[in-house]
PDB file of C-alpha atoms in Angstrom:
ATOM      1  CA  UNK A   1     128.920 111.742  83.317  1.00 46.00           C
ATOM      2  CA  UNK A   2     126.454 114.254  81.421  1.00 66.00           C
ATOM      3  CA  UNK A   3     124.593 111.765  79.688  1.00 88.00           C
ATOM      4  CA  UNK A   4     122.342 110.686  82.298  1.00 90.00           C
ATOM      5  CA  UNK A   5     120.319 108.113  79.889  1.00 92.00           C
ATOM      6  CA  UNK A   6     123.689 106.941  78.419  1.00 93.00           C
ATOM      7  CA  UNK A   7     125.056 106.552  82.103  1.00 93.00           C
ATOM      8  CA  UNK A   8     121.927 104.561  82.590  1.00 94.00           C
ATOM      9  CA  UNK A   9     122.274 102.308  80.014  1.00 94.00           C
ATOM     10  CA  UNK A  10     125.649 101.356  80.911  1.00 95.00           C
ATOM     11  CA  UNK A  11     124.783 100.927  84.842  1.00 94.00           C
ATOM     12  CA  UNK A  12     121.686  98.148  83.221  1.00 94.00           C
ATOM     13  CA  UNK A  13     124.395  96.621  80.957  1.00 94.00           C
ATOM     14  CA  UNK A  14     126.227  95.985  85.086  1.00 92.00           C
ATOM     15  CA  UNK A  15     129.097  98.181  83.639  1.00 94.00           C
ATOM     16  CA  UNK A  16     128.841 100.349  85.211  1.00 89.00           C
ATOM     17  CA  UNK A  17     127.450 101.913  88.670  1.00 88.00           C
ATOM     18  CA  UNK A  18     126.711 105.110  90.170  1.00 85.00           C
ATOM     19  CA  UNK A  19     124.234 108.217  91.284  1.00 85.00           C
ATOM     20  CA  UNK A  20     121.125 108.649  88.611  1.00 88.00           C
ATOM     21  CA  UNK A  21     117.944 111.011  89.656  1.00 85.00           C
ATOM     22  CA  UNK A  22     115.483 108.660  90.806  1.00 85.00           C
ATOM     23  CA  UNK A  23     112.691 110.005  87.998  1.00 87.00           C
ATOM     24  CA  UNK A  24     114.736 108.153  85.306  1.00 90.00           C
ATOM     25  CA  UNK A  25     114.734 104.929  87.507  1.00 92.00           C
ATOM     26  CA  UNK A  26     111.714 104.519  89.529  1.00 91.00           C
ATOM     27  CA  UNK A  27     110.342 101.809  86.894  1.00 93.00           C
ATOM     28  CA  UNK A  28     113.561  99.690  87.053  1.00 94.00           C
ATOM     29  CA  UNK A  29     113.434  99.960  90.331  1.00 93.00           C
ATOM     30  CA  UNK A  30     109.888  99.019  91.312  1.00 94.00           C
ATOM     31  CA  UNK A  31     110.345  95.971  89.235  1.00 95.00           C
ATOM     32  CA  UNK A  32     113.962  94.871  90.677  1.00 93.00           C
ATOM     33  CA  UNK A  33     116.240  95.369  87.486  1.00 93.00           C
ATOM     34  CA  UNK A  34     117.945  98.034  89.514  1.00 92.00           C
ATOM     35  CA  UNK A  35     118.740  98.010  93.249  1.00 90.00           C
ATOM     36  CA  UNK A  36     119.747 100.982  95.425  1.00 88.00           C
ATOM     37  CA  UNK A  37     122.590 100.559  96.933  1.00 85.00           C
ATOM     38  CA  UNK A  38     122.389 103.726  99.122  1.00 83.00           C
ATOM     39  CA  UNK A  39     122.643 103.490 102.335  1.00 82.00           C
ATOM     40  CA  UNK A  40     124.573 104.780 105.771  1.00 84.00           C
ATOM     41  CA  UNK A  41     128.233 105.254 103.450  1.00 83.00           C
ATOM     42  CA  UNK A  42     126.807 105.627 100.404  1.00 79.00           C
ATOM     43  CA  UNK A  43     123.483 108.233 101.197  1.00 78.00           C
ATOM     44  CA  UNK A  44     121.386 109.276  98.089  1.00 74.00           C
ATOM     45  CA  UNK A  45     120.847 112.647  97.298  1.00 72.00           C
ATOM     46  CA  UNK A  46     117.727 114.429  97.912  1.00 70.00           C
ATOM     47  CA  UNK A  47     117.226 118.114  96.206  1.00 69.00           C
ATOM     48  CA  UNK A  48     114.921 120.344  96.621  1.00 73.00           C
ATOM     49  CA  UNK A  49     112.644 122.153  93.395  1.00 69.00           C
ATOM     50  CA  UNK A  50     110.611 125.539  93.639  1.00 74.00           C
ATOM     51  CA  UNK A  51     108.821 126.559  91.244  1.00 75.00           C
ATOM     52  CA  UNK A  52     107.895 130.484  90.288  1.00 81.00           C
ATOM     53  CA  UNK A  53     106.369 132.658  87.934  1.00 81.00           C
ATOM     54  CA  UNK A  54     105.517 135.686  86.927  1.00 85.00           C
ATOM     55  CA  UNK A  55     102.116 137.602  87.469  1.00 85.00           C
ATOM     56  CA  UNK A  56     102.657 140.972  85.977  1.00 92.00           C
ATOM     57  CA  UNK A  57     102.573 139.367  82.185  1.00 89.00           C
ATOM     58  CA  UNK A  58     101.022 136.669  79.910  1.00 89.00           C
ATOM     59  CA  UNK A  59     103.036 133.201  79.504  1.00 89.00           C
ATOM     60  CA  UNK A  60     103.620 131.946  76.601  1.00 92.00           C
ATOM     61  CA  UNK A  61     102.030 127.946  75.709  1.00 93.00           C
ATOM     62  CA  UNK A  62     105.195 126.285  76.746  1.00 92.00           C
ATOM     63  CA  UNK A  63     105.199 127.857  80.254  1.00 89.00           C
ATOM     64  CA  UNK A  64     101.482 127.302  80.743  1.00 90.00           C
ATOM     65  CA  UNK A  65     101.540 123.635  79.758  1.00 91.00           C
ATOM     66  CA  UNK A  66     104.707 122.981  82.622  1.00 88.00           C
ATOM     67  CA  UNK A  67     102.715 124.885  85.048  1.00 86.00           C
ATOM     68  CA  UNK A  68      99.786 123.128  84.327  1.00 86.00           C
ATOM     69  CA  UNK A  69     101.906 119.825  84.505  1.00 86.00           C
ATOM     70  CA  UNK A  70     103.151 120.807  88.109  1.00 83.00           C
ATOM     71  CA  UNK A  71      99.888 121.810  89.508  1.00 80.00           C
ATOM     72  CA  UNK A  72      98.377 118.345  88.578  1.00 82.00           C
ATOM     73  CA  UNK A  73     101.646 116.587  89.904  1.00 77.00           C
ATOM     74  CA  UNK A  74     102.055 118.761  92.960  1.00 74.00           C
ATOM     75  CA  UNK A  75     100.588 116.022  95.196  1.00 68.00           C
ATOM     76  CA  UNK A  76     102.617 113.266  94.212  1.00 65.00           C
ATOM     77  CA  UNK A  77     105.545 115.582  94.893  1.00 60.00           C
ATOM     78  CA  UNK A  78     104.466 116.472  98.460  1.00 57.00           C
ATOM     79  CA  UNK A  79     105.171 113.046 100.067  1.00 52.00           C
ATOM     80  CA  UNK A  80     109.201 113.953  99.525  1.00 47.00           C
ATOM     81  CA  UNK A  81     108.983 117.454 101.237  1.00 44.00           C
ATOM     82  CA  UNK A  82     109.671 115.722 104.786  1.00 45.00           C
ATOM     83  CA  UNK A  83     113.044 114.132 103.468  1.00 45.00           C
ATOM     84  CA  UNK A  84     115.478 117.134 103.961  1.00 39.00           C
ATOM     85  CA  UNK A  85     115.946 117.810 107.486  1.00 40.00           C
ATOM     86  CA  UNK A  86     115.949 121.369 108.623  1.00 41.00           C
ATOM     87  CA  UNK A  87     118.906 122.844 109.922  1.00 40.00           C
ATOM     88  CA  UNK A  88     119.000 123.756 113.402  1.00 43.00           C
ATOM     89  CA  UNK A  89     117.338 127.420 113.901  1.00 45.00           C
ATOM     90  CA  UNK A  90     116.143 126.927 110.327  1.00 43.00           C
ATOM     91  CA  UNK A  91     112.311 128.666 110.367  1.00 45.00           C
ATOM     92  CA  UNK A  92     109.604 125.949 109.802  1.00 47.00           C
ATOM     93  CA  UNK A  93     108.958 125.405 106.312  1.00 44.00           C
ATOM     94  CA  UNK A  94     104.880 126.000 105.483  1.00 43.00           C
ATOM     95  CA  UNK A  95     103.202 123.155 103.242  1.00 42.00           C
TER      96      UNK A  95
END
């Protein structure tokens, strides 16, 4: 389903159930109004975001406000970087 706050509404209403990114969650989660049910058959999904951008050029406000946004977030994010385990021969990530 595309419509991730739709799809939400319907899994709160207990119509429905199914995968959600955990951003659009995390309250109803903390307080128990959702519960995970991932687990050994039923694994959550953990993906990985980069970030880049340009240094030969200005950015426009826009850009400079998300950057700004992901700097000051950057160490909340960190905690999750240990999740995905490397493959075998993989190179060592740096943090």
């Amino acid at each position: 389903m595309p419509d991730h706050l739709m799809k939400k509404e319907l899994i709160l209403h207990g119509m429905a159930w199914g995968h959600l990114p955990r951003f659009l969650i995390e309250t109803e989660l903390r307080d128990g109004t959702l519960l995970s049910i991932a687990g050994r058959h039923f694994p959550g999904v953990v993906e990985e975001l980069s970030a880049a951008r340009r240094r030969d050029r200005p950015h426009g406000p826009v850009a400079d406000q998300l950057w700004d946004f992901l700097a000051r977030h950057a160490p909340l994010l960190r905690p999750a970087l240990g999740q995905v385990p490397e493959a075998d021969g993989a190179p060592e990530r740096r943090r």
